[in-house]
XYZ file of C-alpha atoms in Angstrom:
707
model
C 0.000 0.000 0.000
C 1.447 3.375 -1.035
C 1.524 6.286 1.390
C -1.069 8.088 -0.727
C -3.513 5.184 -0.781
C -2.891 4.570 2.918
C -3.746 8.195 3.723
C -6.933 8.011 1.643
C -8.002 4.785 3.320
C -7.313 6.192 6.784
C -9.325 9.313 5.962
C -12.265 7.271 4.660
C -12.303 4.997 7.717
C -11.934 8.059 9.937
C -15.106 9.484 8.415
C -16.863 6.141 8.858
C -15.887 5.774 12.544
C -16.378 9.433 13.517
C -19.207 10.659 11.295
C -20.654 14.134 11.618
C -23.624 13.002 9.548
C -25.250 9.573 9.170
C -27.719 7.903 6.814
C -29.747 4.865 7.898
C -30.790 2.889 4.826
C -33.683 0.633 5.780
C -34.886 2.820 8.639
C -37.934 1.356 10.356
C -40.328 2.203 13.186
C -40.637 -1.511 14.055
C -38.877 -2.537 17.278
C -36.424 -5.326 16.506
C -35.826 -4.236 12.920
C -32.169 -3.589 12.131
C -32.684 0.014 11.077
C -34.767 0.691 14.158
C -32.006 -0.705 16.375
C -29.433 1.658 14.864
C -31.651 4.707 15.314
C -32.521 3.705 18.889
C -28.823 3.344 19.727
C -27.911 6.705 18.215
C -30.642 8.441 20.199
C -29.653 6.641 23.401
C -26.003 7.661 22.885
C -27.070 11.275 22.338
C -25.674 11.576 18.820
C -25.644 15.270 17.864
C -24.959 15.032 14.120
C -27.430 14.958 11.245
C -29.369 11.701 10.805
C -30.933 10.953 7.398
C -33.502 8.161 7.291
C -34.111 6.256 4.058
C -37.191 4.112 3.481
C -38.915 4.143 0.071
C -42.258 3.229 1.649
C -42.465 5.967 4.296
C -42.329 9.744 4.433
C -41.422 9.921 8.125
C -40.503 7.785 11.138
C -41.160 9.061 14.661
C -41.362 12.603 13.347
C -38.146 12.361 11.323
C -38.468 12.782 7.547
C -37.603 9.844 5.279
C -35.890 9.921 1.902
C -36.691 7.413 -0.840
C -33.142 6.483 -1.852
C -29.470 7.083 -1.154
C -29.478 9.161 -4.345
C -31.640 11.701 -2.485
C -28.982 12.275 0.190
C -27.230 15.619 0.460
C -23.641 15.585 -0.784
C -20.910 14.465 1.606
C -22.686 12.418 4.281
C -19.923 10.734 6.300
C -21.394 7.291 6.943
C -24.334 5.252 5.705
C -25.636 2.170 7.520
C -27.151 -0.358 5.137
C -29.761 -2.212 7.204
C -31.277 -3.854 4.124
C -31.163 -7.380 2.638
C -28.509 -8.358 0.116
C -30.814 -7.571 -2.809
C -30.952 -3.895 -1.852
C -27.283 -3.391 -1.009
C -25.828 -2.826 -4.460
C -28.179 -0.053 -5.537
C -27.810 1.647 -2.140
C -24.014 1.619 -2.414
C -24.141 3.016 -5.949
C -26.264 5.880 -4.654
C -23.827 6.473 -1.802
C -20.960 6.601 -4.274
C -22.796 9.126 -6.433
C -23.504 11.375 -3.411
C -19.940 11.297 -2.009
C -20.696 9.309 1.146
C -17.492 8.630 3.111
C -18.164 5.047 4.127
C -20.825 2.381 4.496
C -21.570 -0.190 7.184
C -23.133 -3.211 5.484
C -25.039 -5.530 7.820
C -26.467 -7.803 5.134
C -25.277 -11.371 4.608
C -25.424 -13.404 1.406
C -22.091 -12.457 -0.107
C -18.735 -14.269 -0.222
C -19.695 -16.591 2.628
C -22.166 -18.286 0.242
C -19.734 -19.198 -2.531
C -18.710 -18.001 -5.987
C -21.893 -16.103 -6.857
C -21.788 -14.276 -3.561
C -18.094 -13.566 -4.049
C -18.815 -11.905 -7.416
C -21.406 -9.650 -5.803
C -19.014 -8.801 -2.997
C -16.233 -7.971 -5.447
C -18.608 -5.728 -7.382
C -19.555 -3.981 -4.135
C -15.879 -3.444 -3.302
C -15.157 -2.107 -6.774
C -17.913 0.497 -6.588
C -16.714 1.702 -3.188
C -13.025 1.715 -4.158
C -13.667 3.772 -7.293
C -15.573 6.316 -5.187
C -12.950 6.469 -2.413
C -15.430 5.063 0.108
C -14.685 2.797 3.059
C -16.715 -0.382 3.583
C -17.252 -2.195 6.879
C -18.689 -5.617 6.102
C -20.783 -7.009 4.580
C -22.075 -9.567 7.061
C -20.988 -7.567 10.109
C -22.444 -6.061 13.292
C -21.067 -2.584 12.711
C -19.176 -0.628 15.336
C -19.540 1.329 18.579
C -17.476 4.455 19.175
C -17.549 5.125 22.920
C -15.242 8.133 22.649
C -17.611 10.201 20.539
C -20.837 8.456 21.553
C -21.764 6.771 18.251
C -23.339 3.306 18.159
C -23.560 2.101 14.554
C -24.939 -1.349 15.294
C -28.386 -2.915 15.449
C -27.528 -4.731 18.685
C -29.107 -2.649 21.429
C -26.491 -1.239 23.773
C -25.881 1.538 26.281
C -23.226 4.274 26.360
C -20.173 3.668 28.562
C -18.079 6.863 28.410
C -14.325 6.363 28.715
C -13.986 9.499 30.909
C -10.325 9.963 30.063
C -9.350 6.414 31.105
C -6.924 4.217 29.227
C -9.025 2.247 26.780
C -8.988 -0.900 24.640
C -9.718 -0.746 20.918
C -11.410 -3.878 19.536
C -11.270 -5.156 15.966
C -12.855 -8.517 15.232
C -13.826 -10.239 12.025
C -16.542 -11.920 14.075
C -19.321 -9.661 15.257
C -20.239 -12.085 18.029
C -16.691 -12.123 19.409
C -16.498 -8.335 19.262
C -19.677 -8.173 21.324
C -18.507 -10.750 23.867
C -15.134 -9.072 24.298
C -16.627 -5.591 24.636
C -19.161 -6.759 27.224
C -16.522 -8.664 29.209
C -14.131 -5.715 29.360
C -16.908 -3.401 30.476
C -17.814 -5.991 33.098
C -14.228 -5.724 34.374
C -14.548 -1.924 34.492
C -12.184 -1.520 31.525
C -12.916 1.282 29.064
C -13.378 0.525 25.375
C -12.627 3.242 22.816
C -13.959 1.732 19.592
C -15.240 -1.796 18.942
C -15.561 -2.721 15.260
C -16.531 -5.948 13.505
C -15.218 -6.236 9.960
C -17.261 -9.220 8.719
C -16.445 -10.378 5.193
C -14.040 -7.477 4.598
C -15.141 -6.740 1.037
C -12.852 -3.718 0.776
C -11.453 -2.759 4.174
C -10.187 -5.374 6.565
C -8.736 -5.817 9.993
C -5.442 -4.227 8.972
C -7.161 -1.007 7.822
C -9.087 -0.556 11.069
C -6.029 -1.507 13.117
C -4.006 1.125 11.269
C -6.472 3.817 12.335
C -6.806 2.650 15.954
C -3.044 2.407 16.483
C -2.791 6.136 15.798
C -5.893 6.962 17.869
C -4.958 8.906 21.016
C -7.895 7.411 22.949
C -6.762 3.819 22.310
C -3.946 2.324 24.402
C -4.324 -1.452 23.911
C -5.650 -3.314 20.852
C -7.654 -6.550 21.211
C -8.110 -8.497 17.979
C -10.020 -11.592 16.887
C -8.769 -12.618 13.439
C -9.992 -15.665 11.579
C -7.663 -14.888 8.685
C -5.068 -12.324 7.647
C -5.436 -10.849 4.185
C -2.111 -8.984 4.296
C 0.260 -10.639 6.810
C 3.258 -8.442 5.994
C 1.236 -5.288 6.558
C -0.101 -6.726 9.792
C 3.445 -7.373 11.042
C 4.485 -3.835 10.090
C 1.496 -2.426 11.986
C 2.360 -4.605 14.981
C 5.875 -3.198 15.064
C 4.423 0.320 14.828
C 2.105 -0.386 17.771
C 5.014 -1.815 19.770
C 7.067 1.313 19.094
C 4.159 3.447 20.338
C 3.822 1.331 23.490
C 0.374 0.011 22.508
C 0.213 -3.764 23.048
C -1.798 -5.847 20.585
C -3.514 -8.916 22.044
C -4.552 -11.392 19.349
C -6.858 -14.406 19.379
C -6.785 -16.321 16.102
C -8.526 -19.672 15.583
C -6.771 -22.454 13.681
C -4.194 -23.782 16.103
C -5.517 -27.325 15.808
C -5.890 -27.327 12.001
C -3.835 -29.909 10.122
C -0.433 -28.542 9.264
C 0.296 -27.666 5.663
C 1.612 -30.695 3.793
C 5.282 -30.598 2.928
C 6.258 -32.370 -0.261
C 9.957 -32.646 0.442
C 10.958 -32.011 4.048
C 9.824 -32.484 7.635
C 9.938 -28.756 8.268
C 6.696 -27.826 6.515
C 4.805 -30.663 8.188
C 6.150 -29.681 11.588
C 5.202 -26.024 11.286
C 1.565 -25.242 10.513
C 0.128 -21.905 9.474
C -0.944 -20.972 13.002
C 2.535 -21.731 14.338
C 4.102 -19.492 11.689
C 1.691 -16.671 12.494
C 2.305 -16.998 16.232
C 6.073 -16.985 15.902
C 6.309 -13.944 13.650
C 3.473 -11.978 15.232
C 4.976 -12.551 18.687
C 8.361 -11.371 17.431
C 6.685 -8.204 16.137
C 5.344 -7.529 19.633
C 1.891 -9.142 19.447
C 0.599 -10.972 22.518
C -0.836 -14.081 20.838
C -3.325 -15.804 23.157
C -5.044 -19.172 22.828
C -8.379 -18.637 24.594
C -11.057 -15.987 24.923
C -10.326 -15.805 28.661
C -6.686 -14.999 27.954
C -7.726 -12.315 25.486
C -9.907 -10.618 28.095
C -7.409 -11.014 30.941
C -4.328 -9.910 29.008
C -6.144 -6.846 27.670
C -7.187 -5.892 31.216
C -3.710 -6.309 32.665
C -2.105 -4.347 29.817
C -4.569 -1.508 30.417
C -4.157 -1.465 34.181
C -0.385 -1.933 34.241
C 1.231 -0.181 31.255
C 4.790 -1.249 32.039
C 6.736 -4.535 31.875
C 6.369 -6.923 34.797
C 9.885 -7.370 36.187
C 10.285 -10.333 38.478
C 8.058 -13.189 39.560
C 4.800 -13.234 41.479
C 4.312 -13.192 45.238
C 1.202 -14.947 46.536
C -0.577 -14.239 49.833
C -3.181 -16.766 50.874
C -5.095 -17.822 53.989
C -5.191 -21.547 53.195
C -2.357 -23.962 53.790
C -3.895 -26.410 51.331
C -4.111 -23.806 48.623
C -0.481 -22.856 49.200
C 0.488 -26.318 47.984
C -1.958 -26.186 45.087
C -0.531 -22.806 44.076
C 2.988 -24.219 43.906
C 1.771 -27.102 41.756
C -0.298 -24.985 39.421
C 2.233 -22.177 38.932
C 4.939 -24.684 38.066
C 2.619 -26.159 35.455
C 1.625 -22.723 34.117
C 5.223 -21.470 34.050
C 4.707 -18.651 36.562
C 7.855 -17.888 38.535
C 7.351 -17.786 42.337
C 10.704 -16.687 43.800
C 11.327 -16.833 47.530
C 11.399 -13.566 49.526
C 14.586 -11.636 50.165
C 16.100 -11.730 53.670
C 14.643 -8.312 54.478
C 11.148 -9.482 53.507
C 11.566 -12.801 55.350
C 12.533 -11.006 58.556
C 9.417 -8.835 58.457
C 6.994 -11.624 57.496
C 8.522 -14.049 59.979
C 7.876 -11.579 62.796
C 4.166 -11.132 61.981
C 3.052 -14.229 63.884
C 6.072 -16.347 64.917
C 5.543 -20.107 64.598
C 2.296 -19.511 62.693
C 3.201 -17.593 59.525
C 6.211 -18.858 57.611
C 8.225 -16.355 55.518
C 7.893 -18.263 52.236
C 6.238 -17.707 48.882
C 3.305 -18.322 48.903
C 2.751 -16.690 52.277
C 0.056 -18.545 54.248
C -1.486 -16.159 56.782
C -3.389 -19.097 58.334
C -6.553 -18.560 60.343
C -4.638 -15.840 62.195
C -5.808 -13.454 59.477
C -9.386 -13.890 60.706
C -8.288 -12.696 64.135
C -6.175 -9.868 62.728
C -7.268 -8.805 59.204
C -4.478 -6.193 59.204
C -2.128 -9.098 58.472
C -3.284 -8.857 54.850
C -1.642 -5.450 54.663
C 1.306 -6.206 56.921
C 2.344 -9.101 54.668
C 1.882 -6.998 51.554
C 4.296 -4.145 52.275
C 7.560 -6.152 52.450
C 6.607 -8.017 49.261
C 5.958 -4.767 47.425
C 9.419 -3.598 48.445
C 11.097 -6.855 47.353
C 12.755 -6.555 43.927
C 12.217 -10.282 43.330
C 8.550 -9.611 42.636
C 6.816 -7.916 39.735
C 3.328 -8.530 41.134
C 1.500 -9.616 44.281
C -1.595 -11.838 44.214
C -4.067 -12.323 47.055
C -5.787 -15.714 46.937
C -8.195 -15.284 49.829
C -11.305 -17.234 50.811
C -14.414 -15.085 50.371
C -17.105 -17.252 51.885
C -19.957 -14.811 52.409
C -21.097 -11.227 51.746
C -20.214 -10.460 55.382
C -16.667 -11.861 55.225
C -15.658 -10.268 51.907
C -15.616 -6.593 53.039
C -13.711 -7.543 56.230
C -10.921 -9.238 54.288
C -10.779 -6.726 51.461
C -10.764 -3.542 53.572
C -7.041 -3.713 54.509
C -6.187 -4.027 50.838
C -8.404 -1.113 49.901
C -6.817 1.033 52.600
C -3.332 0.059 51.437
C -4.211 0.855 47.820
C -5.392 4.322 48.815
C -2.354 5.085 50.960
C 0.538 3.321 49.226
C -0.268 3.951 45.546
C 0.943 0.453 44.701
C 4.250 0.593 42.780
C 3.573 -2.785 41.152
C 0.462 -4.797 40.263
C -1.604 -6.070 43.184
C -4.346 -8.505 42.153
C -7.168 -10.073 44.139
C -8.027 -13.633 43.068
C -10.668 -15.039 45.360
C -11.194 -18.618 46.452
C -14.859 -19.490 46.263
C -15.786 -19.227 42.580
C -19.369 -17.908 42.451
C -19.687 -17.300 46.188
C -21.691 -14.175 46.866
C -19.399 -11.130 46.975
C -20.944 -7.643 47.190
C -20.649 -5.830 43.875
C -19.569 -2.728 45.761
C -16.541 -4.587 47.129
C -15.443 -5.704 43.669
C -16.061 -2.238 42.231
C -14.001 -0.593 44.975
C -11.053 -2.855 44.207
C -11.214 -2.219 40.485
C -11.643 1.510 40.985
C -8.297 1.468 42.825
C -6.697 -0.451 39.926
C -6.734 -3.808 41.711
C -8.029 -6.439 39.245
C -10.522 -8.917 40.674
C -10.553 -12.558 39.555
C -12.972 -15.248 40.723
C -10.368 -17.865 39.828
C -6.742 -17.803 41.065
C -5.784 -20.228 38.304
C -7.098 -17.806 35.681
C -5.095 -15.031 37.317
C -1.917 -17.156 37.400
C -2.347 -18.071 33.720
C -2.649 -14.405 32.805
C 0.448 -13.439 34.792
C 2.448 -16.333 33.342
C 1.400 -15.224 29.873
C 2.582 -11.655 30.532
C 5.880 -12.952 31.904
C 6.478 -14.905 28.693
C 5.332 -11.966 26.567
C 7.831 -9.555 28.067
C 10.551 -12.197 27.817
C 9.848 -12.663 24.105
C 9.651 -8.988 23.228
C 12.940 -8.263 24.997
C 14.869 -11.034 23.207
C 17.906 -9.658 21.376
C 17.944 -10.328 17.616
C 20.619 -12.637 16.300
C 23.481 -11.074 14.403
C 22.679 -11.255 10.694
C 25.517 -11.582 8.222
C 25.772 -9.109 5.356
C 23.976 -9.902 2.119
C 27.187 -9.693 0.088
C 27.994 -13.251 1.194
C 24.752 -14.643 -0.205
C 24.943 -17.882 -2.140
C 23.579 -18.193 -5.654
C 21.010 -20.961 -5.207
C 19.556 -22.787 -8.192
C 15.858 -23.603 -8.042
C 14.763 -27.078 -7.096
C 16.102 -29.529 -4.534
C 19.669 -29.148 -3.331
C 20.827 -32.572 -2.219
C 22.738 -33.294 0.957
C 26.325 -33.022 -0.312
C 25.792 -29.560 -1.814
C 23.464 -28.406 0.969
C 26.084 -29.234 3.581
C 28.788 -27.318 1.716
C 26.537 -24.262 1.719
C 25.727 -24.595 5.427
C 29.383 -25.189 6.287
C 30.236 -21.821 4.714
C 27.546 -20.367 6.991
C 29.503 -21.655 9.981
C 27.393 -24.736 10.685
C 29.664 -27.662 11.665
C 29.364 -30.911 9.678
C 31.316 -34.201 9.747
C 34.239 -34.718 7.285
C 32.906 -36.079 3.996
C 33.616 -36.469 0.276
C 31.259 -36.759 -2.684
C 32.177 -39.580 -5.083
C 30.739 -41.231 -8.168
C 32.695 -44.518 -8.334
C 33.521 -47.339 -5.951
C 37.250 -46.709 -6.345
C 36.784 -43.075 -5.347
C 34.689 -44.200 -2.379
C 37.431 -46.548 -1.159
C 40.037 -43.803 -1.469
C 37.811 -41.227 0.248
C 37.122 -43.588 3.159
C 40.852 -44.144 3.630
C 41.492 -40.405 3.697
C 38.586 -39.620 6.053
C 39.252 -42.507 8.414
C 37.005 -45.353 9.498
C 34.253 -45.880 10.467
C 32.335 -44.191 7.617
C 28.818 -44.078 6.191
C 27.697 -44.212 2.556
C 24.749 -41.985 1.596
C 22.989 -42.053 -1.776
C 22.766 -38.608 -3.397
C 20.088 -37.559 -5.890
C 17.833 -34.518 -6.114
C 14.855 -36.874 -6.587
C 15.716 -38.756 -3.393
C 14.672 -36.428 -0.599
C 14.310 -39.202 1.994
C 17.146 -41.585 1.173
C 16.820 -43.664 4.354
C 13.351 -44.792 3.281
C 14.889 -46.236 0.104
C 17.794 -47.963 1.842
C 20.137 -45.250 0.645
C 22.152 -44.969 3.870
C 24.681 -47.624 4.921
C 26.244 -46.985 8.346
C 29.275 -47.985 10.419
C 31.572 -49.317 7.691
C 34.807 -50.306 9.491
C 37.129 -51.234 6.623
C 37.783 -51.027 2.894
C 36.047 -54.363 2.341
C 33.028 -53.068 4.252
C 32.946 -50.093 1.875
C 32.891 -52.458 -1.127
C 30.062 -54.491 0.387
C 28.220 -51.370 1.475
C 28.475 -49.853 -2.000
C 26.933 -52.967 -3.544
C 24.175 -53.081 -0.961
C 23.341 -49.399 -1.408
C 23.067 -49.722 -5.203
C 20.865 -52.799 -4.820
C 18.587 -51.087 -2.304
C 18.056 -48.059 -4.538
C 17.417 -50.209 -7.613
C 14.720 -52.128 -5.738
C 13.098 -49.165 -3.990
C 13.348 -46.648 -6.842
C 13.657 -48.482 -10.177
C 15.193 -46.308 -12.879
C 16.509 -43.659 -10.494
C 19.994 -42.505 -11.452
C 22.096 -41.377 -8.510
C 24.180 -38.208 -8.748
C 26.730 -39.987 -6.608
C 27.420 -41.117 -3.056
C 28.547 -39.170 -0.016
C 31.254 -40.858 2.019
C 31.055 -39.431 5.525
C 32.879 -39.943 8.791
C 30.615 -41.636 11.326
C 29.807 -39.188 14.084
C 29.679 -40.230 17.746
C 26.265 -40.797 19.274
C 24.524 -37.947 21.066
C 21.096 -36.448 21.594
C 19.369 -35.853 18.259
C 17.621 -32.603 17.419
C 15.835 -31.611 14.252
C 16.215 -28.083 12.876
C 14.507 -26.543 9.906
C 13.507 -23.271 8.341
C 10.883 -22.285 5.830
C 9.899 -19.150 3.984
C 6.147 -18.925 4.205
C 4.857 -17.212 1.021
C 2.701 -14.827 3.064
C 4.334 -14.490 6.476
C 8.015 -14.844 5.619
C 10.812 -16.944 7.147
C 10.507 -18.981 10.340
C 12.767 -21.344 12.240
C 11.655 -24.760 13.528
C 13.518 -26.569 16.319
C 12.730 -29.761 18.189
C 13.897 -33.077 19.522
C 14.596 -35.654 16.846
C 13.784 -39.326 16.444
C 10.537 -40.542 18.000
C 9.973 -37.149 19.615
C 9.513 -35.581 16.182
C 7.200 -38.187 14.701
C 5.207 -39.389 17.703
C 5.178 -36.470 20.124
C 5.561 -33.567 17.687
C 8.034 -32.073 20.149
C 8.884 -29.011 18.082
C 8.451 -25.258 18.332
C 8.271 -22.607 15.608
C 10.319 -19.464 16.211
C 11.107 -16.162 14.569
C 14.301 -16.613 12.533
C 16.110 -13.629 14.050
C 16.023 -14.819 17.663
C 19.393 -14.689 19.377
C 21.262 -17.752 20.573
C 20.228 -17.269 24.208
C 16.528 -17.016 23.315
C 16.708 -20.149 21.142
C 18.503 -21.979 23.944
C 15.647 -21.095 26.314
C 13.135 -22.451 23.819
C 15.067 -25.712 23.450
C 15.019 -26.129 27.215
C 11.218 -25.752 27.182
C 10.649 -28.731 24.869
C 8.654 -31.646 26.255
C 11.708 -33.880 26.185
C 14.133 -31.188 27.313
C 15.242 -33.391 30.239
C 17.326 -35.327 27.682
C 19.407 -32.193 27.143
C 20.428 -32.079 30.794
C 22.282 -34.638 32.877
C 20.023 -37.678 32.434
C 20.483 -41.268 33.675
C 24.235 -41.014 33.836
C 24.555 -39.097 30.555
C 26.210 -35.663 30.721
C 24.412 -32.379 30.189
C 24.408 -31.445 26.525
C 25.929 -28.462 24.715
C 22.601 -26.731 24.138
C 24.360 -23.432 23.496
C 26.226 -24.954 20.550
C 22.974 -26.369 19.150
C 21.229 -23.001 19.546
C 24.117 -21.355 17.708
C 23.525 -23.675 14.739
C 19.809 -22.829 14.796
C 20.526 -19.081 14.885
C 22.816 -19.385 11.868
C 20.165 -21.388 10.047
C 17.625 -18.640 10.778
C 19.990 -15.966 9.470
C 20.519 -18.023 6.314
C 16.750 -18.276 5.730
C 16.357 -14.507 6.176
C 19.111 -13.838 3.653
C 17.539 -16.190 1.091
C 13.812 -15.557 0.620
C 13.968 -17.799 -2.457
C 14.355 -20.817 -0.172
C 11.106 -22.717 0.366
C 12.402 -25.055 3.081
C 15.563 -26.256 4.768
C 15.741 -29.511 6.695
C 18.737 -30.208 8.957
C 18.007 -33.585 10.514
C 19.513 -34.724 12.711
C 21.689 -32.271 14.574
C 23.561 -34.357 17.150
C 24.362 -32.578 20.409
C 27.288 -33.733 22.517
C 28.361 -33.108 26.093
C 28.808 -29.511 27.230
C 31.886 -28.074 25.575
C 31.956 -30.718 22.823
C 29.613 -28.904 20.444
C 27.072 -30.212 17.949
C 27.124 -31.516 14.360
C 24.647 -31.323 11.484
C 24.539 -34.859 10.064
C 22.094 -34.359 7.198
C 20.678 -31.445 5.247
C 18.297 -30.711 2.404
C 17.411 -27.366 0.825
C 14.399 -26.735 -1.414
C 14.552 -23.561 -3.518
C 11.521 -22.059 -5.223
């Protein structure tokens, strides 16, 4: 998108979202009708601009005059709402275009979601609007609500919730239902919403266009998105980086995590890394907080709004249940939430609160003593707030009745008023739907203390934010200059050539020679030193092991002769007519822990890196993770240590700890190589064998597929 077209699109969407004049096409006096719902909302929100009603069968509605057609509108109306069936949409849009309307909200369904015929209609609709410089929201959408300016352009009946100068969340969702759920949930948590828009089928303007406008909106501080698809991934990533630079977190929920991964014709890498994984890796690297559930979307958006600064340190937990202390330790370990122990200064203070009753540990169990002395809730809080080990403090207190809740919460409310908490303090009750006075919850939230009815939900949200800030602070890997780029021919680059290329990139490989005759193989084996392996080489033989094209552990010259014969026989049987390019004679590498590394250049999203444990862990457990290709060595090492089978990389059953740093270095170089070569479709380096700490790692096989 050029700067000129971007500016025009922003201006058109600006008119649509902040109209000074509105037309309702399909206006109706009938309660429940779409047009009636829009008018009712505008009146309820106190809209002060001009409202033009259009209904060919009426001259007035509730005392307001009606026009017959959009062609009867005055010139330059900012936004028209099309509350009419599909059959009436096209003519209405043509009239809007003729009268210079800025944008149209199209509620009607029956377009691209119905197939090819609907797609043609939708494309025609988009063409009319584009030629006129109009913006289009929809079709098949619920419209939008602008709480900043008091404009509700939706048929779903709603009430105004002014933002009153508070930090606010902007919502963009392709699903109207999810936009509604998210908006209602945030308001229920006393979080302001600036603008909530549903984009529907996105005939002309999509999620990226609305996001572009909201990122620059001074009333919007956090963006919450529900995206079922991305029409322009590269633009989305650029917008995400812009939002990150402005300090406006984007929280994204995108379905599709469980969809079957894209088939890979040649390598493991494509099969290991599905579309959702690619999106998550690159969006996260651009600063997007990619969540997996609607709860996480709501909770992360709330915490970003309430606490607009990175959480530094782990979480401290104050509870009044010894049993829940143990459950907290179990759950936080599972969720990945760090619970460091208090500093000596904090231990001294907490230990003196009730000697022999309250232990100075994290979590801090106040025991039943807190019922006798509710001030303990505050007394335990202050040393934890002062402890640099903690980035947040969570109360997990039993609220068993409407009478008990105010008694336990009051010390926290008093502390919030007096101390102006320097770090997040969160109340996560034990008791689920136990009756808690609404006033108590509202008082907490008004003092910027989030209230959760589930400690586990709170811990998940905090663990997510911890990981988010860890990812966004990861240092990019050093990328080599493009003047060292290889000239890569299209097609499959077999192992012997692929390894030469990767060796130049600094990736260690075993000694090897490429030969075409048995005599050359015998001589090469003698030079390399036994034991050796023979590996069939052909561009048409991507998976040579499956065809018997790998003969291992040859200990002598006679073994090489026998192995050569066996290899040729295996290939002839498995792949009749296949002509080998030659054979790779390679020094047998010592045994170690096997990893699988790969990279791919997604046509839409760009390059990604894939790392995981090899062997059965790859095939059976899918123990892999997709990463941004520019992650530094330290960040990749952390990801390797988070794999399901990561215990194998440490000291395990008498085996030494492995050189994970060396393996991560190989992965970082592979990522840099993929970035430098967008023409590469996929790279498969499998296995990478990792040896004891200090002994490094070796890439034993490689395959490169070039577009």
